[in-house]
XYZ file of C-alpha atoms in Angstrom:
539
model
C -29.774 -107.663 -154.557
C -27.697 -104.720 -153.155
C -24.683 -106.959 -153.369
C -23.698 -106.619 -157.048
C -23.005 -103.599 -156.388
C -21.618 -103.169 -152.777
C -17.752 -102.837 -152.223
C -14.836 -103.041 -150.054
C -11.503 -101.458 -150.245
C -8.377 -102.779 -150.010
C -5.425 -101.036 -149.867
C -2.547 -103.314 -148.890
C 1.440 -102.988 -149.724
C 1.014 -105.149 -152.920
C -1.705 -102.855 -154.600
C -5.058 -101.382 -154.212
C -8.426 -103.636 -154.782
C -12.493 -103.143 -155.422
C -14.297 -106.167 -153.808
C -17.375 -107.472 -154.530
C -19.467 -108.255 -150.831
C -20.724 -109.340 -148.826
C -21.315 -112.231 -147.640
C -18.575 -112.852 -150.377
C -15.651 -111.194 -151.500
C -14.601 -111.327 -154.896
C -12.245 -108.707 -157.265
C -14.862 -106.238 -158.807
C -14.502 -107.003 -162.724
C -15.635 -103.446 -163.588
C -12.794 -101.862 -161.435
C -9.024 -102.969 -162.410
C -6.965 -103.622 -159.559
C -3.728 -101.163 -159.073
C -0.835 -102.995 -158.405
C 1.559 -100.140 -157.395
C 1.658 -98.947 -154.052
C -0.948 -96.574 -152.471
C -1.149 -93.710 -150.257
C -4.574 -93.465 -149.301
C -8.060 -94.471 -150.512
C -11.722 -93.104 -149.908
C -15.444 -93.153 -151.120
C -17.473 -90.062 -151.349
C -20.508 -89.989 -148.536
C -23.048 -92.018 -150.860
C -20.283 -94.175 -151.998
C -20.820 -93.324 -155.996
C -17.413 -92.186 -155.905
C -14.089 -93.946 -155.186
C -10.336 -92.265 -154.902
C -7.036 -93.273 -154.113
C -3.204 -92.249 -154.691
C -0.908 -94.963 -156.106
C 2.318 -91.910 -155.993
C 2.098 -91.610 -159.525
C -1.541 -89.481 -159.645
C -4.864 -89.099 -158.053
C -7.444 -91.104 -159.687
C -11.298 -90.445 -159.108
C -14.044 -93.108 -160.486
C -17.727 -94.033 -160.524
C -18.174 -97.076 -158.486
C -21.126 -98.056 -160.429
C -18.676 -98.983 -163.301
C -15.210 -98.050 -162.596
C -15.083 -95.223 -165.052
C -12.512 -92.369 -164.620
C -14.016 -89.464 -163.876
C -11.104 -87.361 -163.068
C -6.933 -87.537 -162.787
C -4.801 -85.489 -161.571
C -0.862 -85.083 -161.488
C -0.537 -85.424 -157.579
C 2.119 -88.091 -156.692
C 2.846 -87.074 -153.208
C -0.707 -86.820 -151.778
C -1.113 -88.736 -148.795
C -4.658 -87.866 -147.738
C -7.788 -87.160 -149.699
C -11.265 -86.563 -149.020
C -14.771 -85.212 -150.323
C -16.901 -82.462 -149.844
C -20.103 -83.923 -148.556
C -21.935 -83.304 -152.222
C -19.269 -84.257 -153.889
C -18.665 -81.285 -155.546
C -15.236 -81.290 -154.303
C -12.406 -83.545 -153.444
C -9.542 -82.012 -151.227
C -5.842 -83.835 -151.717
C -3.455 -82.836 -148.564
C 0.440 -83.635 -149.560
C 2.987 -83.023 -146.422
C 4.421 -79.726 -146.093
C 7.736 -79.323 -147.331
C 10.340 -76.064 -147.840
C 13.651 -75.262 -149.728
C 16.273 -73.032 -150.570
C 14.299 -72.079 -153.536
C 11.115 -71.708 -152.180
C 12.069 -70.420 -148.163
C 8.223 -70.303 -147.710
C 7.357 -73.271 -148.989
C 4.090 -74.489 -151.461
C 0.222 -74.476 -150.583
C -0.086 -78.283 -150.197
C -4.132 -78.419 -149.592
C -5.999 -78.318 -152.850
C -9.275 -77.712 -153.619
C -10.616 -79.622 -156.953
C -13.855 -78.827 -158.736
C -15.094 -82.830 -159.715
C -17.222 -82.562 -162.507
C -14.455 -79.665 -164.185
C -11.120 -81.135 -162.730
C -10.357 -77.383 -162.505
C -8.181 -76.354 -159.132
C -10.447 -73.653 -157.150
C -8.058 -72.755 -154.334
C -4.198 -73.676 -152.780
C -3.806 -73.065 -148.649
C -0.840 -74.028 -146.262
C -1.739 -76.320 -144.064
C 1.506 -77.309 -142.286
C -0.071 -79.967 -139.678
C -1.864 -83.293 -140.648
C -4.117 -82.502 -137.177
C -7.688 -81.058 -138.532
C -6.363 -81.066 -142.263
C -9.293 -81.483 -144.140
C -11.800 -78.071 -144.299
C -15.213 -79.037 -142.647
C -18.459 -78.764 -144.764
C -22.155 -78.279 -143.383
C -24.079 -80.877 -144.947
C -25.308 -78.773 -147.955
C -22.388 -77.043 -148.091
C -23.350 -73.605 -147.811
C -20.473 -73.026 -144.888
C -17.309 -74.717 -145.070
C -14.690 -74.119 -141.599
C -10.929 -74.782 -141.414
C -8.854 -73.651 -138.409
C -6.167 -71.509 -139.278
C -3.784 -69.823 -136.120
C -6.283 -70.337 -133.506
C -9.076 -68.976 -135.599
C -11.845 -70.476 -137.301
C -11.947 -69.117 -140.845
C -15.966 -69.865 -142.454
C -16.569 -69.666 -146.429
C -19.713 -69.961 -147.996
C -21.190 -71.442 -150.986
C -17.965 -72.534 -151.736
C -16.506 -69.375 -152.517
C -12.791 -69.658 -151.443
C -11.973 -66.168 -152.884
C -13.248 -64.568 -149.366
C -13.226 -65.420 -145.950
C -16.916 -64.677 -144.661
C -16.587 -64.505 -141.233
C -13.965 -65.344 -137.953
C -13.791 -67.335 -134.848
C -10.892 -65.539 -133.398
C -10.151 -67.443 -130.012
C -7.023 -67.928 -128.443
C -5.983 -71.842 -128.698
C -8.379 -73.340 -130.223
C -7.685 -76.825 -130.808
C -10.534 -78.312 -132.364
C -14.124 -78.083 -133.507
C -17.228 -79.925 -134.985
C -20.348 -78.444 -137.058
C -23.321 -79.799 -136.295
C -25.025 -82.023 -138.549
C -28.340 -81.171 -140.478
C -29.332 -78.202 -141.949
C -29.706 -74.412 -141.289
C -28.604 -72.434 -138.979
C -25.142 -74.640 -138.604
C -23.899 -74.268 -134.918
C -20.216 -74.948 -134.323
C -18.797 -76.564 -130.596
C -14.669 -75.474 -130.364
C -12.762 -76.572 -127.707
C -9.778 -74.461 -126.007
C -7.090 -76.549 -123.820
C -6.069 -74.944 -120.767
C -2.793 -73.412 -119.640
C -0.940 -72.252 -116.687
C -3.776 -73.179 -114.250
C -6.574 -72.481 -116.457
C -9.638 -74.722 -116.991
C -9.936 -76.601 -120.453
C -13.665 -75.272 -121.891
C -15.969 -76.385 -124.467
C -18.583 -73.739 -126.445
C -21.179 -73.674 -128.711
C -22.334 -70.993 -131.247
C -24.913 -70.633 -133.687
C -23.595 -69.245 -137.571
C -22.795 -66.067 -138.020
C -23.433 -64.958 -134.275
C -19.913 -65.671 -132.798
C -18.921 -62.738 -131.627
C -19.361 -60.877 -128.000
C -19.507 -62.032 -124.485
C -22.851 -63.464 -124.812
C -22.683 -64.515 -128.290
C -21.683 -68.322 -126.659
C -25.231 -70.780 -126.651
C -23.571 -72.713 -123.968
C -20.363 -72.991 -122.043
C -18.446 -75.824 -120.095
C -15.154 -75.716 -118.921
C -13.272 -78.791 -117.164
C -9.887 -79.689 -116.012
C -7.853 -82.904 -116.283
C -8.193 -83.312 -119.929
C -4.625 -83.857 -122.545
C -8.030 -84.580 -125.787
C -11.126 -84.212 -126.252
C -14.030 -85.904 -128.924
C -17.287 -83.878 -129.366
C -20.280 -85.503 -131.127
C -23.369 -84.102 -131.784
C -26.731 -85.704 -132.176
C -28.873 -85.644 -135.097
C -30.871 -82.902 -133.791
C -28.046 -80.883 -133.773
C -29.295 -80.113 -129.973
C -26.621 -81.025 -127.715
C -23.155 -82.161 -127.898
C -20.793 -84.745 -125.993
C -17.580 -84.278 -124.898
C -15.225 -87.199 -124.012
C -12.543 -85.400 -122.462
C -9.247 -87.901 -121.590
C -5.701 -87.610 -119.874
C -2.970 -89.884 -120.871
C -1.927 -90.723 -117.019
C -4.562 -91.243 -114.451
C -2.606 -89.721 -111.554
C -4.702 -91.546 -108.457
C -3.356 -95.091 -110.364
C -7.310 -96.671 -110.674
C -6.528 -96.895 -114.424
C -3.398 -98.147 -116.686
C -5.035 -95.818 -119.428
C -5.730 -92.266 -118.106
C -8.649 -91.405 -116.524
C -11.887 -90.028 -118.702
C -14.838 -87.868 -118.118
C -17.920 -87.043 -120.028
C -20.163 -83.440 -120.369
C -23.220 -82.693 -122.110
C -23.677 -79.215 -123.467
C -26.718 -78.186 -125.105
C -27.991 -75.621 -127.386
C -30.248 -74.077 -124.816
C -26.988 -73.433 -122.374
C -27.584 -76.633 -120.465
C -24.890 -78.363 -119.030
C -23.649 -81.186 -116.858
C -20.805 -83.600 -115.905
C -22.582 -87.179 -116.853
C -21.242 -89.955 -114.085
C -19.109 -92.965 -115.381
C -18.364 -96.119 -114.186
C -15.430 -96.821 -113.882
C -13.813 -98.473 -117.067
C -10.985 -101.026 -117.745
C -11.422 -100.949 -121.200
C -8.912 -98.211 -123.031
C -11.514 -97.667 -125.919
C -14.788 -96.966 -124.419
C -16.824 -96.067 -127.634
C -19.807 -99.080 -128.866
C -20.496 -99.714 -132.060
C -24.235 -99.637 -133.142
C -25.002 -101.230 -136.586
C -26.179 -98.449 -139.191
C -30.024 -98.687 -138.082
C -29.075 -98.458 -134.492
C -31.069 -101.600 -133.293
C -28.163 -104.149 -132.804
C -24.878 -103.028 -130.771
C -21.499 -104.393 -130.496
C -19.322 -104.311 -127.092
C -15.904 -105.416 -127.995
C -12.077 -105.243 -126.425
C -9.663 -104.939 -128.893
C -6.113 -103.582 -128.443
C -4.293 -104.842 -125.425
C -6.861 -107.253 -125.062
C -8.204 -110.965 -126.912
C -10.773 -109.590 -129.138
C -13.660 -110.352 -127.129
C -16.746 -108.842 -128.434
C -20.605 -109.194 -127.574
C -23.757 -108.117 -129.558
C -26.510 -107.567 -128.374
C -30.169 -107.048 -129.412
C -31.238 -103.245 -128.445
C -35.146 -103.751 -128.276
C -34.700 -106.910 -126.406
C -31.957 -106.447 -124.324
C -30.296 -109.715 -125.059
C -27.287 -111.114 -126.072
C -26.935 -112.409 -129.724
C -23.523 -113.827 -130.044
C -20.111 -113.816 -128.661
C -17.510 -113.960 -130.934
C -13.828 -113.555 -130.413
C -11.712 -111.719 -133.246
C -7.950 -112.262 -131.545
C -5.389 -109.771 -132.338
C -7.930 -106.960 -134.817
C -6.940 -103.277 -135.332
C -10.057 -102.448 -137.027
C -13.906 -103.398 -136.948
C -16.871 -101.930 -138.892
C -20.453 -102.317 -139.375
C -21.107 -103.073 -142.987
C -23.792 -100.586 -144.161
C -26.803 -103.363 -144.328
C -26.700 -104.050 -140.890
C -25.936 -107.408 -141.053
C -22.524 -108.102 -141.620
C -19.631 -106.727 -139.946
C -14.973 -106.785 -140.901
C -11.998 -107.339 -137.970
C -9.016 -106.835 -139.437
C -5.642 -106.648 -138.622
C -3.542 -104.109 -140.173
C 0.200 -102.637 -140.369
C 1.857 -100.716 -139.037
C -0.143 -101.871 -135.527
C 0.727 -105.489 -136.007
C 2.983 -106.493 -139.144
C 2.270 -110.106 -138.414
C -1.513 -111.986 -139.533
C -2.517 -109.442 -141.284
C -5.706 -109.544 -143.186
C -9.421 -109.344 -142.620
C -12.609 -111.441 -141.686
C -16.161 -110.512 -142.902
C -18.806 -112.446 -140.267
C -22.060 -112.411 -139.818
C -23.313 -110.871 -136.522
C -24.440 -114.023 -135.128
C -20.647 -115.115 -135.080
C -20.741 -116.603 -138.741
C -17.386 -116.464 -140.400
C -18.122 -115.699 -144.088
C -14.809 -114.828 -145.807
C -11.399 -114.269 -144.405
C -8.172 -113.010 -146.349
C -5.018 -112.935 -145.659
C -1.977 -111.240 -146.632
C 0.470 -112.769 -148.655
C 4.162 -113.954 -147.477
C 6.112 -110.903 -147.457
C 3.183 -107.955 -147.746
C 1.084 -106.421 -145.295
C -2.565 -104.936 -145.268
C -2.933 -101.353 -144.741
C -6.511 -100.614 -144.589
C -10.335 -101.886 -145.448
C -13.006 -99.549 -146.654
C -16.738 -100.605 -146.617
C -18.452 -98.621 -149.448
C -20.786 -96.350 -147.550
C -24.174 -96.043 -148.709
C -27.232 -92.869 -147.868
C -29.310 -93.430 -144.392
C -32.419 -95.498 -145.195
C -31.447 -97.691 -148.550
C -31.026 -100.806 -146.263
C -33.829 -100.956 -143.791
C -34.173 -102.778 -140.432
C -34.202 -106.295 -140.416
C -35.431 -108.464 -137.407
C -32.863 -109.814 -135.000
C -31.791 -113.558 -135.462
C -30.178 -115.500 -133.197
C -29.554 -118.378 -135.880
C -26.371 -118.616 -137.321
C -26.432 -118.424 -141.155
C -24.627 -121.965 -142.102
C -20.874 -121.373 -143.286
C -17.444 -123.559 -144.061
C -15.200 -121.340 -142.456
C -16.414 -121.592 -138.578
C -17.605 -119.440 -135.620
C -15.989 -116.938 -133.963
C -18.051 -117.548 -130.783
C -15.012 -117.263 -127.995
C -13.634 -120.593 -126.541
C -15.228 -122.024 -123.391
C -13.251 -121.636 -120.560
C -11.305 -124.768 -119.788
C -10.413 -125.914 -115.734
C -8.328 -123.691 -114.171
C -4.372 -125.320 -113.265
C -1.508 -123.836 -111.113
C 1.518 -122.583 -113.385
C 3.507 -124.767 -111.718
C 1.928 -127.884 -113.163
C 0.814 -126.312 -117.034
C 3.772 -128.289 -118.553
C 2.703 -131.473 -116.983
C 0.438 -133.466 -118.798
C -3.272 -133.017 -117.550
C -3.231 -136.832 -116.123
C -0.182 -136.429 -114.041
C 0.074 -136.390 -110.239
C -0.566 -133.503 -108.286
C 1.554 -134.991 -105.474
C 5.132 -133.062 -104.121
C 5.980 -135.404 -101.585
C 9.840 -136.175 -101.853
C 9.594 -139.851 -101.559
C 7.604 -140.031 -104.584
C 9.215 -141.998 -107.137
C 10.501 -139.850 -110.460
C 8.792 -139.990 -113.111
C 9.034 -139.770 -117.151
C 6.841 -137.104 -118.177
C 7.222 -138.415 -121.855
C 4.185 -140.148 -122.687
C 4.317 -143.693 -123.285
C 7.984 -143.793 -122.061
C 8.975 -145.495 -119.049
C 11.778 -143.946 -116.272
C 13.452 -147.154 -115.972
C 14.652 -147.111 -119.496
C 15.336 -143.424 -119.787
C 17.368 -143.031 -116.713
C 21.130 -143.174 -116.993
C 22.925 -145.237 -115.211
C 24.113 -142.696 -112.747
C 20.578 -142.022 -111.841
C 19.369 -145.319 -111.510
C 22.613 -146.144 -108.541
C 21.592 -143.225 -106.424
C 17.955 -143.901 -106.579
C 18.435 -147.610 -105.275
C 21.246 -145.880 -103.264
C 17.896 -143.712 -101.583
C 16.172 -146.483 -101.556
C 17.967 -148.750 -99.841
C 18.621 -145.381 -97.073
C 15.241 -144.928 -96.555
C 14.377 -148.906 -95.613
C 17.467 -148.804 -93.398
C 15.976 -145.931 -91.099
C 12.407 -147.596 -91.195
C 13.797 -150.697 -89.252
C 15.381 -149.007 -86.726
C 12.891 -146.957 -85.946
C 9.317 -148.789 -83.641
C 7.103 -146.874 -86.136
C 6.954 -145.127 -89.362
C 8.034 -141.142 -90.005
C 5.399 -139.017 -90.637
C 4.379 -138.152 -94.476
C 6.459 -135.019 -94.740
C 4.161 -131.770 -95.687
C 3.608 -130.921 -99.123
C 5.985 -128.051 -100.290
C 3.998 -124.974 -100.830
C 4.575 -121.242 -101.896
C 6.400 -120.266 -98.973
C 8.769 -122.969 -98.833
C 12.161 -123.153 -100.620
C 12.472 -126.003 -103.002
C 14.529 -129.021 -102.809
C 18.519 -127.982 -103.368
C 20.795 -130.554 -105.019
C 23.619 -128.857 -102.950
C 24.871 -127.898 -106.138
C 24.373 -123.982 -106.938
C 25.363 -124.471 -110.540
C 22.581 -127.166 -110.644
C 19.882 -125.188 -108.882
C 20.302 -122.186 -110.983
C 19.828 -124.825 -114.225
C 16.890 -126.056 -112.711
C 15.464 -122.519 -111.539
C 15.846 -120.874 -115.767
C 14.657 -124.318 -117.067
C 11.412 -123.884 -115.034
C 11.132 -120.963 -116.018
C 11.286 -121.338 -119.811
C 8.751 -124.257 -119.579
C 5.948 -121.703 -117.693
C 6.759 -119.359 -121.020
C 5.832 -121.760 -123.205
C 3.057 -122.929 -121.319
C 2.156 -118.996 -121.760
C 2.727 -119.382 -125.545
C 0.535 -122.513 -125.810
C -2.453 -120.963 -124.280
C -2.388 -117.664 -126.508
C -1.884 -119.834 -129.285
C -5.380 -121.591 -128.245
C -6.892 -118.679 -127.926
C -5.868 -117.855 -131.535
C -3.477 -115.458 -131.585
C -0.570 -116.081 -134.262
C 2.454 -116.304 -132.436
C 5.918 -115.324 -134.922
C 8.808 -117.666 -135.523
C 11.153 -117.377 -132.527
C 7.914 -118.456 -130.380
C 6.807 -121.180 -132.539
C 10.665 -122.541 -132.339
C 10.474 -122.622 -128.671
C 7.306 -124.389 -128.299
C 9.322 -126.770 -130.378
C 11.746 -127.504 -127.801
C 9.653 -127.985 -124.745
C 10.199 -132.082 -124.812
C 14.363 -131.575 -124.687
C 13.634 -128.839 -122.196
C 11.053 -131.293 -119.698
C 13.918 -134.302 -120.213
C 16.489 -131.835 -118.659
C 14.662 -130.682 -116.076
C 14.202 -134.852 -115.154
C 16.828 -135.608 -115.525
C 18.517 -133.062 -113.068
C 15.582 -133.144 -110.547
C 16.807 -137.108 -110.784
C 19.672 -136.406 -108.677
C 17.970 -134.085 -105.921
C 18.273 -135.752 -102.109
């Protein structure tokens, strides 16, 4: 019953929609879909709230029934956000300067929702840590401003109530929950010096022993800190871009555990091939996704936590994005632009591998980004895990089965043709249903009874038959026509012919492949006839 009113944004190049979902997706009638072009879109943490900027003005309404609740005169915003009560929504524009202002205008704004009233302008020049961070019940609020960490509180933005003055800071998190808040910041190292990680407890952050807990580290370009829900300890992925001993394409990673109680420790990893380590565990934490997206086919596996056994394995080829819808059940791949500006659109499955809907983007637009509304922990509860795929017209995305391994050399080759190299085998048409004595030109068809008759000529002089010359393998040089100009045709046709054979098989795996590739899958027949028919006149 949770689905009449559960959405999913859209924002795409043709407009900005409210869908109904899941298992379904259809245009929310209360909400009426914007047309013009947006900059950004968001829900509020409980998902009552929905904003977005179409560069005309900032619009704010209830998701229950699309009402406008506030708008506001902002056509350049590109980034929005809520405080987590929703007593405030922050629009971030990009910072600009000019001969009439030298300094140039506060671009972060702080709104008052239920008043529409603006509480407070700031400069903040970089899009890196934009948005202010709130404690949960917003009695602190941080933002990082010239390596210090400036705390308000009660949202009073008329006073800064206290300073994190360190040099560099780059980052920080507050810990979830509620009071006292404790805040990890993380300081990059220079000119020799380690990277470190600390914690402190609001308002103590001052003095040498004012820190809870301390780790410092090298080989690390960025760091992620999360917290657990106890707010007791924090974990630091720490990550170069280049791993310098060459065991990885993407940078090398390590992992440290700080806690509150000034534990810490390196934690041991395996090593990875994946370049996004990071699961993702449905909202109540008891089913868990492993999937390879990027660089890789899509592969994904879930798995039942309690059990320790594998659910599905689906394959979403060529997705940018994935997320756990909020009921557990139902997850979205989607491609999206700018990443890949070709198949865009999104897929909502079930996590048994059950396609349920799938959109695409129309000729000529792309899709920018999907939203699921969010919703507060505990309003969908744990469901059992089942292994039985919910019926659907649209499919599984359970991966292929892999099919019998064959050498590149012979992937154009139809699967029923010989394996043999020996030179006296007779040429073949590798058209099926076509026969070599009618394809072969005349040309062709003198020098192979020319061969021929060669070949039974040296048989009768000789008491017995030649050996069966060795099959040609790696190492060996091919068969030359004495003819450079031939060979080197021969060589580049071969070598188109394993492309497309490349082509084929990412096309099987269901990647969409763009026009120039589709157009030379197209011409692999003329390309196999000239490779014949020069191979045709080879000694």
């Amino acid at each position: 019953f949770f689905f009449f009113f559960f959405f999913f944004a859209v924002r795409a190049s043709d407009g900005t929609s409210l869908l109904c979902g899941p298992p379904q997706c259809e245009q929310y009638a209360a909400f009426q879909r914007d047309p013009q072009v947006s900059r950004c879109v968001t829900f509020n943490r409980d998902g009552t709230l929905f904003a977005w900027c179409n560069g005309q003005k900032v619009s704010v309404v209830k998701s229950v029934d699309g009402s406008v609740l506030l708008a506001l005169d902002l056509p350049k915003t590109a980034l929005l956000d809520f405080s987590p009560l929703s007593n405030i929504l922050v629009t971030w524009q990009p910072y600009t300067k000019g001969p009439n202002c030298p300094q140039g205008d506060a671009n972060l704004q702080l709104w008052d929702i239920s008043s529409g009233q603006l509480i407070k302008s700031l400069f903040q020049k970089k899009v890196e840590s934009w948005c202010p961070t709130w404690s949960e019940d917003e009695k602190i609020c941080v933002r990082s401003v010239n390596n210090e960490l400036h705390f308000y509180e009660d949202n009073d933005f008329t006073q800064i109530a206290n300073k994190l003055h360190m040099q560099k800071v780059s980052s920080f998190t507050l810990s979830p929950g509620v009071q006292p808040s404790k805040v990890s910041i993380y300081v990059p190292g220079s000119k020799g010096a380690p990277s470190f990680v600390r914690l402190y407890q609001y308002p103590a952050l001052g003095g040498p022993t004012a820190a809870l807990a301390n780790k410092s580290f090298f080989k690390a370009d960025k760091v992620w800190m999360q917290w657990n829900q106890k707010a007791s300890a924090v974990l630091v992925t720490a990550s170069t871009e280049v791993d310098k001993s060459g065991a990885s394409y993407y940078g090398e990673q390590t992992l440290h555990y700080l806690a509150v109680n000034g534990e810490t420790a390196l934690v041991q990893l395996r090593k990875s091939f994946s370049p996004d380590p990071r699961p993702h565990k449905n909202p109540q934490g008891h089913i868990l996704v492993l999937a390879g997206f990027g660089n890789l086919h899509g592969q994904m596996e879930v798995w039942d936590m309690k059990k320790f056994k594998q659910v599905s394995k689906p394959q979403a080829a060529d997705s940018t994005y994935f997320s756990w819808c909020p009921d557990g059940e139902h997850v979205v791949t989607a491609t999206c632009s700018p990443r890949l500006r070709v198949g865009n659109g999104f897929k909502i499955w079930h996590y048994t591998g059950s396609v349920l809907h799938t959109w695409s983007a129309a000729p000529g637009t792309e899709l920018w980004e999907v939203a699921w509304q969010p919703f507060p922990a505990g309003v969908f509860p744990e469901r059992p895990v089942t292994y039985q795929a919910p019926p659907t017209q649209l499919g599984s995305t359970q991966a292929p089965p892999t099919q019998a391994y064959r050498p590149p050399a012979l992937r154009h080759l139809p699967a029923s043709a010989s394996t043999k190299l020996h030179e006296d085998e007779a040429p073949k048409d590798l058209r099926p249903g076509a026969s070599a004595e009618k394809t072969m030109s005349k040309t062709a068809l003198k020098n192979q009874r020319k061969r021929e008759a060669k070949k039974a000529a040296k048989q009768e002089t000789k008491p017995e038959p030649p050996s069966e010359p060795a099959p040609v393998t790696n190492n060996q040089s091919e068969p030359s026509s004495g003819d450079p100009e031939t060979d080197k045709k021969i060589k580049n046709l071969k070598k188109k012919l394993k492309a497309i054979e490349e082509l084929k098989e990412q096309q099987e795996s269901g990647k969409v492949l763009q026009k120039n590739q589709l157009e030379k899958i197209q011409k692999e027949e003329q390309l196999l006839k000239e490779l014949q028919e020069l191979q045709i006149e080879l000694p």
